[in-house]
mmCIF file of C-alpha atoms and ligand atoms in Angstrom:
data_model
loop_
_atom_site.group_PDB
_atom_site.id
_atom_site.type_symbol
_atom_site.label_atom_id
_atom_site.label_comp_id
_atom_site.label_asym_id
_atom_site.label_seq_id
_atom_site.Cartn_x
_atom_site.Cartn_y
_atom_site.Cartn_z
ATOM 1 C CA UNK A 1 -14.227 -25.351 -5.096
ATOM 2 C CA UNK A 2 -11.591 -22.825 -6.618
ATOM 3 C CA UNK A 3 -8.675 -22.615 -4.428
ATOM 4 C CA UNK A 4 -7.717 -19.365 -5.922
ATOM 5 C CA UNK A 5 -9.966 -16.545 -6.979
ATOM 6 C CA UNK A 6 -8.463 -13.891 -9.399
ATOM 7 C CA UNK A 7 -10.898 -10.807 -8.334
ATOM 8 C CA UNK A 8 -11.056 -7.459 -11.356
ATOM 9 C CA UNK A 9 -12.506 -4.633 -10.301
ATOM 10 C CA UNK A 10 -14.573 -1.789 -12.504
ATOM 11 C CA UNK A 11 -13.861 -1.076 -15.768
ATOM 12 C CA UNK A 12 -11.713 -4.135 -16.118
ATOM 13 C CA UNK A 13 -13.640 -5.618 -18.466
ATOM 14 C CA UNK A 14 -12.855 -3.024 -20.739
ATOM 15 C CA UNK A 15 -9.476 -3.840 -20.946
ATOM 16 C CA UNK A 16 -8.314 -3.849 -24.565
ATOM 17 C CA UNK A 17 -10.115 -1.313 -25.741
ATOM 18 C CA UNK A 18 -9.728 1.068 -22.613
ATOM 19 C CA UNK A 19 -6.948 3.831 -22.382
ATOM 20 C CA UNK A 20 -4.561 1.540 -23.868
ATOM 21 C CA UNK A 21 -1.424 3.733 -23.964
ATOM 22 C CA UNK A 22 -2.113 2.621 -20.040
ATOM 23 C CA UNK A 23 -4.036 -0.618 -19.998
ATOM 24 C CA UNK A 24 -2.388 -2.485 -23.495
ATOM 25 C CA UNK A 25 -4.020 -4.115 -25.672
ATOM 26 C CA UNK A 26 -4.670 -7.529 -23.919
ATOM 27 C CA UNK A 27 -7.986 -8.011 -22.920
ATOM 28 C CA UNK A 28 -9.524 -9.394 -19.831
ATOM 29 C CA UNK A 29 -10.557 -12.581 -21.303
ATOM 30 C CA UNK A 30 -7.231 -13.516 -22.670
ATOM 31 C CA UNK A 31 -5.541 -12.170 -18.735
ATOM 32 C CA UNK A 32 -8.140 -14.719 -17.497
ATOM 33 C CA UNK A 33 -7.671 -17.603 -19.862
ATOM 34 C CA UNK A 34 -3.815 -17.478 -19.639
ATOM 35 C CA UNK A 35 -4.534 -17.566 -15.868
ATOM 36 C CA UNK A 36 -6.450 -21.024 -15.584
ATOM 37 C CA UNK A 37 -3.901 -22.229 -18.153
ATOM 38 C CA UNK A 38 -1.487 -22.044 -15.693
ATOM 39 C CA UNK A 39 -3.159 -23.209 -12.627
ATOM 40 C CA UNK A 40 -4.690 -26.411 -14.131
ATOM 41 C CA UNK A 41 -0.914 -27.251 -15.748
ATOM 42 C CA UNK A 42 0.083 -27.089 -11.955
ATOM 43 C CA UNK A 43 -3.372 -28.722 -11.061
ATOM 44 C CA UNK A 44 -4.631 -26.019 -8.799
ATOM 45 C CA UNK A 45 -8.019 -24.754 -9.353
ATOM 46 C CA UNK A 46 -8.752 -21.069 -10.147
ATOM 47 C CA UNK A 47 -11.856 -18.934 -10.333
ATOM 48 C CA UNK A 48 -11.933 -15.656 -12.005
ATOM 49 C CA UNK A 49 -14.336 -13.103 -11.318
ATOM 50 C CA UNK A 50 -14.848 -9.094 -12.501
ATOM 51 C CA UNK A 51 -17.272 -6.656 -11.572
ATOM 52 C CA UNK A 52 -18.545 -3.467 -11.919
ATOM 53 C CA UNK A 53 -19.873 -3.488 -8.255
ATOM 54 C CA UNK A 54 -18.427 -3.215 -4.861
ATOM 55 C CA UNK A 55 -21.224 -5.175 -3.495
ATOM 56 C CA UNK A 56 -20.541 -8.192 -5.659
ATOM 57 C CA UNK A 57 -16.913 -7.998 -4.582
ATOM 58 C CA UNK A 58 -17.634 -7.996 -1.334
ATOM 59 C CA UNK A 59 -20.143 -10.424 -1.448
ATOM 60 C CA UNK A 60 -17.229 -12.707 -3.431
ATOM 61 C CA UNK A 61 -14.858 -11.997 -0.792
ATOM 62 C CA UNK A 62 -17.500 -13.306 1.809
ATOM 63 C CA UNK A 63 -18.043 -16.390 0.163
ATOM 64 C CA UNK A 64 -14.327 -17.045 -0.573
ATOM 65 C CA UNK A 65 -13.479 -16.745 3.294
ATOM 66 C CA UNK A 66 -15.698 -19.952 3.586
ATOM 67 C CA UNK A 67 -15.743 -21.763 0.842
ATOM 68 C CA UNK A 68 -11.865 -23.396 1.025
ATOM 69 C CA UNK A 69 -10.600 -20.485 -1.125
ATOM 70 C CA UNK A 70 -7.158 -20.219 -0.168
ATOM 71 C CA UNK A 71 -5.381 -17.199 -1.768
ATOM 72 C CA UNK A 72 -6.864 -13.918 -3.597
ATOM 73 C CA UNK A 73 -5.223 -12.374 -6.564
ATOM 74 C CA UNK A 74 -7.132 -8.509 -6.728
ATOM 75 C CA UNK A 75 -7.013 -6.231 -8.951
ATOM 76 C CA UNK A 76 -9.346 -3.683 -6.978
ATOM 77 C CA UNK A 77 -8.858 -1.041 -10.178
ATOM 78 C CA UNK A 78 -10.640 2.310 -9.191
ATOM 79 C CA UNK A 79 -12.239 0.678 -5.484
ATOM 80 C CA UNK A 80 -8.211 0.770 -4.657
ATOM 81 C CA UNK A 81 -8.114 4.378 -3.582
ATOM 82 C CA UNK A 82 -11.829 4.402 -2.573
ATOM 83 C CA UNK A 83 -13.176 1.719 -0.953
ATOM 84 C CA UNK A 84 -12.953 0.736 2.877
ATOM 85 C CA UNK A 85 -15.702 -1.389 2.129
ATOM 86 C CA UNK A 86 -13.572 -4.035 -0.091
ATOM 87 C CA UNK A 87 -10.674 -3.694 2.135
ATOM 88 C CA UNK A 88 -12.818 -4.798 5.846
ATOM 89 C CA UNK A 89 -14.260 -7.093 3.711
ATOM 90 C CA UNK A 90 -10.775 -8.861 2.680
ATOM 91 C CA UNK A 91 -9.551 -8.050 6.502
ATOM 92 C CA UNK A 92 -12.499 -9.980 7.766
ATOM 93 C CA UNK A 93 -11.916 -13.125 5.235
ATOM 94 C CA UNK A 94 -8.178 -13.373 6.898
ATOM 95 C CA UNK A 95 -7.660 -14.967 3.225
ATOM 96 C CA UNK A 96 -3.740 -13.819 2.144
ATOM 97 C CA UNK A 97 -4.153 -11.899 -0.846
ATOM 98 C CA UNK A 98 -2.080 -10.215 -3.296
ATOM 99 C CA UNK A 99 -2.789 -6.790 -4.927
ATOM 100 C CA UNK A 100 -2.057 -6.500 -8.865
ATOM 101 C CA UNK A 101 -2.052 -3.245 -10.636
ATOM 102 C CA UNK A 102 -1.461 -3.125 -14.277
ATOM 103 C CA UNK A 103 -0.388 0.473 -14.759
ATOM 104 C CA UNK A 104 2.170 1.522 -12.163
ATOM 105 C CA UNK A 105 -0.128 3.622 -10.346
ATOM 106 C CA UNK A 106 2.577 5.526 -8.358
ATOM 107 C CA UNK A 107 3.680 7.473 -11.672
ATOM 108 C CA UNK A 108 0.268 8.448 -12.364
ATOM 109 C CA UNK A 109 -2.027 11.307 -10.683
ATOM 110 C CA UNK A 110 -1.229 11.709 -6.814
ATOM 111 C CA UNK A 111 -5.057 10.003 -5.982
ATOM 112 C CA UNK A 112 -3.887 6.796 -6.921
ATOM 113 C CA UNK A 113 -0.667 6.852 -5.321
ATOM 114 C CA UNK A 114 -2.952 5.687 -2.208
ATOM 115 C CA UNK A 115 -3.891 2.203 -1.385
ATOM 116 C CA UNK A 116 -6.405 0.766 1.082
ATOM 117 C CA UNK A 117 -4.795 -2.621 0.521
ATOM 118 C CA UNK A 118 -1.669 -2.638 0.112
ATOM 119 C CA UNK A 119 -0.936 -2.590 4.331
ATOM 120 C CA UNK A 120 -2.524 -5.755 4.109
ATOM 121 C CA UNK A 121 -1.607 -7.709 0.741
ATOM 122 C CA UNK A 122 1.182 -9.961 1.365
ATOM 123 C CA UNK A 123 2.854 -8.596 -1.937
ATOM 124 C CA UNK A 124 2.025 -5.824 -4.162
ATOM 125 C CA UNK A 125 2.368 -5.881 -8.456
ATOM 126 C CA UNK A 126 2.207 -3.107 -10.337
ATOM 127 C CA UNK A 127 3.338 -1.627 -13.722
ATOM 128 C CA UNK A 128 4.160 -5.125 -14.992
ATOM 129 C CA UNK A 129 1.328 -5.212 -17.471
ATOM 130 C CA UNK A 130 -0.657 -7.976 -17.349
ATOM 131 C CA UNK A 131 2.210 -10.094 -16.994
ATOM 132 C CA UNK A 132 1.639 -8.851 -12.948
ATOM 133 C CA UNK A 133 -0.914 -11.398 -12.512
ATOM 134 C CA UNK A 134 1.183 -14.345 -13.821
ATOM 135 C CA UNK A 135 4.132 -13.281 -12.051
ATOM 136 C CA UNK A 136 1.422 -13.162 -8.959
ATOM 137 C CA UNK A 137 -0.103 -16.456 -9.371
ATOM 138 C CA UNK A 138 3.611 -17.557 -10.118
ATOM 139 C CA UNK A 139 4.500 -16.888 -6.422
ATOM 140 C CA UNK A 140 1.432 -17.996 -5.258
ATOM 141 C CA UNK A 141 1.718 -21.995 -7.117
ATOM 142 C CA UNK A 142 5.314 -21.920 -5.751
ATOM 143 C CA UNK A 143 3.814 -21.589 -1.996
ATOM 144 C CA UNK A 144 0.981 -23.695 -2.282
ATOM 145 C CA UNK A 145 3.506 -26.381 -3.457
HETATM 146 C C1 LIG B 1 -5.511 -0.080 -12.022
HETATM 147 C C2 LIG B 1 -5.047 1.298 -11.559
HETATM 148 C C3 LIG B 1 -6.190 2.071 -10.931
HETATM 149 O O1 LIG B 1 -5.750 3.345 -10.489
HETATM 150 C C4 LIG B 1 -7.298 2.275 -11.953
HETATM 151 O O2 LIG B 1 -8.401 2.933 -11.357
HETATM 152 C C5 LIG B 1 -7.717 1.014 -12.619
HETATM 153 C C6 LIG B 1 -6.703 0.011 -12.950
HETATM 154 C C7 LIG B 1 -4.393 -0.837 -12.783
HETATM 155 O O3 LIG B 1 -4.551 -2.041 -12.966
HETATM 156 O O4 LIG B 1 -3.411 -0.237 -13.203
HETATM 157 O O5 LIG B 1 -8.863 0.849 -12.980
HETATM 158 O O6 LIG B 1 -5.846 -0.846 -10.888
#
């Protein structure tokens, strides 16, 4: 079983063809491949998983919390400044988990200046691109060993 799961939220998918004066131009395959690149060179297993849903979230949260997952790397995307849901769901897990933004969302509109995760990530990334999930999963491979 993956020790770490990367988890996208909606409209993440669409990343390189999405607002990409925001997003870029790297899409969320290439995030994801350059991801398990790195975590099988340091022979940790990773799991990525995106979706459009807050139910499948949650429902992959729920089965990371038993399943010998051992950190999170979220990118909640849109379910950051909505959804209690997600966040209880990670609360209940007690998994540590980091929360990745690609844009910097605190130079953008005031809405997503708020965050029901970032009280309870143990670090926060944003406006790093997508480089802010390498730089996460950097950290994270430097605690595990
Ligand atoms: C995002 C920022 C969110 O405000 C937005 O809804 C997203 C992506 C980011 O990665 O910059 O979908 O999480």
């Amino acid at each position: 079983m993956a020790r770490l799961l990367v988890l996208h939220g909606p409209n993440l998918n669409l990343l390189g063809q999405r607002e990409p004066g925001i997003y870029g131009d790297v899409t969320l395959d290439a995030i994801n491949t350059k991801l398990e690149q790195l975590a099988g060179e340091a022979g940790v297993s990773l799991r990525c998983f995106q979706s459009n849903s807050e139910a499948e979230l949650i429902e992959a949260i729920h089965n990371a919390a038993t399943n010998g997952t051992e950190y999170v790397l979220i990118n909640p995307a849109a379910f950051t400044h909505t959804s209690i849901a997600l966040r209880d769901a990670l609360a209940a897990s007690e998994l540590p988990f980091f929360e990745i933004h690609i844009s910097n969302v605190h130079a953008r509109e005031p809405f997503r200046h708020t965050s029901y995760f970032s009280d309870l990530a143990q670090g926060v990334i944003c406006g790093f691109g997508p480089q802010g999930y390498e730089l996460a999963l950097g950290h994270v491979l430097s605690q595990i060993q």
